Amino acid sequence: MTQNPTTASGTLAAGTPAFRTPASPTAVSPDALHTYAGRQSTTAERVAAHAGAVDVGPLTMTFGVIGAEFLAALGEVLESRRRRLADVAARHRRIGTETATAAGSYVAADTGAGHTMTRTGAGDIEVMV
């Protein structure tokens, strides 16, 4: 982006837009965004399925007094794993939700903008105000 010249006071000259940007076509596929969002939600479900709590209590008799410290450490490791997997699932779920929301916002903005534009006979786009 090229910034426009400013006046001596540091403000933009009257009538000058803040930035000039070259026009470039941008294409967004709402269907692709919805597909991506769906895959993120599916991934969240798959990860969450592995995030169940593990009860090490039934192993107490197997490990006995000698293995009690190991069993306690194992319980902490498994709980840490459960929390990490739950966090990863939540992030995937959030990405899916935000992507679906962005797709909806894009469609709404694009539809709204489309109602204010017409194509002239020469192929130019005219904005109605």
mmCIF file of C-alpha atoms in Angstrom:
data_model
loop_
_atom_site.group_PDB
_atom_site.id
_atom_site.type_symbol
_atom_site.label_atom_id
_atom_site.label_comp_id
_atom_site.label_asym_id
_atom_site.label_seq_id
_atom_site.Cartn_x
_atom_site.Cartn_y
_atom_site.Cartn_z
ATOM 1 C CA MET A 1 0.000 0.000 0.000
ATOM 2 C CA THR A 2 1.155 3.498 -0.766
ATOM 3 C CA GLN A 3 0.300 6.115 1.799
ATOM 4 C CA ASN A 4 -0.961 9.405 0.435
ATOM 5 C CA PRO A 5 0.877 12.670 1.102
ATOM 6 C CA THR A 6 0.075 14.497 4.303
ATOM 7 C CA THR A 7 -0.122 18.184 5.115
ATOM 8 C CA ALA A 8 2.426 19.954 7.315
ATOM 9 C CA SER A 9 0.301 19.146 10.380
ATOM 10 C CA GLY A 10 0.505 15.435 9.594
ATOM 11 C CA THR A 11 -3.107 15.095 8.483
ATOM 12 C CA LEU A 12 -4.194 13.951 5.060
ATOM 13 C CA ALA A 13 -4.809 16.565 2.418
ATOM 14 C CA ALA A 14 -8.511 17.325 2.001
ATOM 15 C CA GLY A 15 -10.363 14.713 -0.018
ATOM 16 C CA THR A 16 -7.461 12.260 0.011
ATOM 17 C CA PRO A 17 -8.271 8.680 1.031
ATOM 18 C CA ALA A 18 -6.075 7.180 3.763
ATOM 19 C CA PHE A 19 -4.468 4.550 1.514
ATOM 20 C CA ARG A 20 -4.332 3.737 -2.165
ATOM 21 C CA THR A 21 -4.440 0.060 -2.865
ATOM 22 C CA PRO A 22 -4.241 -1.580 -6.251
ATOM 23 C CA ALA A 23 -7.481 -3.252 -7.219
ATOM 24 C CA SER A 24 -7.160 -6.998 -7.171
ATOM 25 C CA PRO A 25 -9.879 -9.595 -7.496
ATOM 26 C CA THR A 26 -10.621 -11.505 -4.330
ATOM 27 C CA ALA A 27 -12.600 -14.708 -4.391
ATOM 28 C CA VAL A 28 -14.027 -16.425 -1.346
ATOM 29 C CA SER A 29 -15.863 -19.720 -1.532
ATOM 30 C CA PRO A 30 -18.461 -19.926 1.240
ATOM 31 C CA ASP A 31 -18.935 -23.625 0.444
ATOM 32 C CA ALA A 32 -15.217 -24.246 1.004
ATOM 33 C CA LEU A 33 -15.362 -22.317 4.279
ATOM 34 C CA HIS A 34 -18.370 -24.346 5.447
ATOM 35 C CA THR A 35 -16.611 -27.586 4.462
ATOM 36 C CA TYR A 36 -13.528 -26.514 6.411
ATOM 37 C CA ALA A 37 -15.675 -25.543 9.407
ATOM 38 C CA GLY A 38 -17.394 -28.926 9.308
ATOM 39 C CA ARG A 39 -14.068 -30.727 9.230
ATOM 40 C CA GLN A 40 -12.870 -28.735 12.223
ATOM 41 C CA SER A 41 -16.003 -29.728 14.136
ATOM 42 C CA THR A 42 -15.504 -33.384 13.180
ATOM 43 C CA THR A 43 -11.885 -33.203 14.312
ATOM 44 C CA ALA A 44 -13.005 -31.658 17.610
ATOM 45 C CA GLU A 45 -15.374 -34.579 18.189
ATOM 46 C CA ARG A 46 -12.698 -37.146 17.356
ATOM 47 C CA VAL A 47 -10.140 -35.546 19.671
ATOM 48 C CA ALA A 48 -12.711 -35.100 22.462
ATOM 49 C CA ALA A 49 -13.553 -38.808 22.228
ATOM 50 C CA HIS A 50 -9.987 -39.549 23.375
ATOM 51 C CA ALA A 51 -10.103 -37.024 26.201
ATOM 52 C CA GLY A 52 -12.058 -39.151 28.647
ATOM 53 C CA ALA A 53 -10.936 -39.385 32.264
ATOM 54 C CA VAL A 54 -9.187 -42.585 33.341
ATOM 55 C CA ASP A 55 -9.835 -43.943 36.822
ATOM 56 C CA VAL A 56 -6.645 -45.523 38.156
ATOM 57 C CA GLY A 57 -8.344 -46.510 41.434
ATOM 58 C CA PRO A 58 -9.057 -50.098 40.343
ATOM 59 C CA LEU A 59 -5.305 -50.570 39.771
ATOM 60 C CA THR A 60 -4.474 -49.876 43.428
ATOM 61 C CA MET A 61 -4.579 -53.537 44.420
ATOM 62 C CA THR A 62 -2.432 -54.509 41.431
ATOM 63 C CA PHE A 63 0.307 -51.979 42.200
ATOM 64 C CA GLY A 64 0.060 -52.242 45.977
ATOM 65 C CA VAL A 65 2.029 -50.095 48.418
ATOM 66 C CA ILE A 66 5.267 -50.373 46.448
ATOM 67 C CA GLY A 67 3.648 -49.072 43.243
ATOM 68 C CA ALA A 68 1.506 -46.378 44.881
ATOM 69 C CA GLU A 69 3.832 -43.523 43.881
ATOM 70 C CA PHE A 70 3.971 -44.771 40.305
ATOM 71 C CA LEU A 71 0.192 -45.084 40.226
ATOM 72 C CA ALA A 72 -0.196 -41.528 41.566
ATOM 73 C CA ALA A 73 2.204 -40.233 38.892
ATOM 74 C CA LEU A 74 0.332 -42.203 36.227
ATOM 75 C CA GLY A 75 -2.929 -40.622 37.381
ATOM 76 C CA GLU A 76 -1.416 -37.140 37.043
ATOM 77 C CA VAL A 77 -0.025 -37.896 33.582
ATOM 78 C CA LEU A 78 -3.372 -39.245 32.390
ATOM 79 C CA GLU A 79 -5.212 -36.220 33.800
ATOM 80 C CA SER A 80 -2.743 -33.886 32.083
ATOM 81 C CA ARG A 81 -3.318 -35.752 28.811
ATOM 82 C CA ARG A 82 -7.099 -35.467 29.253
ATOM 83 C CA ARG A 83 -6.858 -31.693 29.804
ATOM 84 C CA ARG A 84 -4.578 -31.193 26.790
ATOM 85 C CA LEU A 85 -6.858 -33.212 24.518
ATOM 86 C CA ALA A 86 -9.908 -31.322 25.793
ATOM 87 C CA ASP A 87 -8.101 -28.031 25.056
ATOM 88 C CA VAL A 88 -7.193 -29.165 21.526
ATOM 89 C CA ALA A 89 -10.799 -30.246 20.909
ATOM 90 C CA ALA A 90 -12.054 -26.863 22.149
ATOM 91 C CA ARG A 91 -9.666 -25.042 19.787
ATOM 92 C CA HIS A 92 -10.852 -27.086 16.800
ATOM 93 C CA ARG A 93 -14.459 -26.438 17.793
ATOM 94 C CA ARG A 94 -13.768 -22.679 18.086
ATOM 95 C CA ILE A 95 -12.023 -22.577 14.690
ATOM 96 C CA GLY A 96 -14.989 -24.383 13.123
ATOM 97 C CA THR A 97 -17.505 -22.032 14.695
ATOM 98 C CA GLU A 98 -15.561 -18.889 13.788
ATOM 99 C CA THR A 99 -15.014 -20.082 10.215
ATOM 100 C CA ALA A 100 -18.734 -20.800 9.764
ATOM 101 C CA THR A 101 -19.556 -17.376 11.233
ATOM 102 C CA ALA A 102 -17.054 -15.702 8.891
ATOM 103 C CA ALA A 103 -18.582 -17.489 5.897
ATOM 104 C CA GLY A 104 -22.037 -16.263 6.899
ATOM 105 C CA SER A 105 -20.761 -12.712 7.381
ATOM 106 C CA TYR A 106 -19.038 -12.796 4.006
ATOM 107 C CA VAL A 107 -22.192 -13.997 2.233
ATOM 108 C CA ALA A 108 -24.270 -11.297 3.957
ATOM 109 C CA ALA A 109 -21.760 -8.556 3.081
ATOM 110 C CA ASP A 110 -21.363 -9.789 -0.483
ATOM 111 C CA THR A 111 -25.122 -10.003 -0.982
ATOM 112 C CA GLY A 112 -25.599 -6.539 0.507
ATOM 113 C CA ALA A 113 -22.865 -5.073 -1.680
ATOM 114 C CA GLY A 114 -24.282 -6.823 -4.724
ATOM 115 C CA HIS A 115 -27.577 -4.985 -4.288
ATOM 116 C CA THR A 116 -25.779 -1.645 -4.596
ATOM 117 C CA MET A 117 -23.883 -2.454 -7.812
ATOM 118 C CA THR A 118 -24.864 -2.833 -11.433
ATOM 119 C CA ARG A 119 -22.838 -3.744 -14.491
ATOM 120 C CA THR A 120 -22.965 -1.173 -17.293
ATOM 121 C CA GLY A 121 -23.214 -2.095 -20.944
ATOM 122 C CA ALA A 122 -19.454 -1.535 -21.278
ATOM 123 C CA GLY A 123 -18.783 -4.140 -18.588
ATOM 124 C CA ASP A 124 -17.893 -1.580 -15.938
ATOM 125 C CA ILE A 125 -19.341 -1.844 -12.456
ATOM 126 C CA GLU A 126 -21.342 1.104 -11.236
ATOM 127 C CA VAL A 127 -22.067 1.671 -7.551
ATOM 128 C CA MET A 128 -25.494 3.083 -6.763
ATOM 129 C CA VAL A 129 -25.610 5.512 -3.862
#
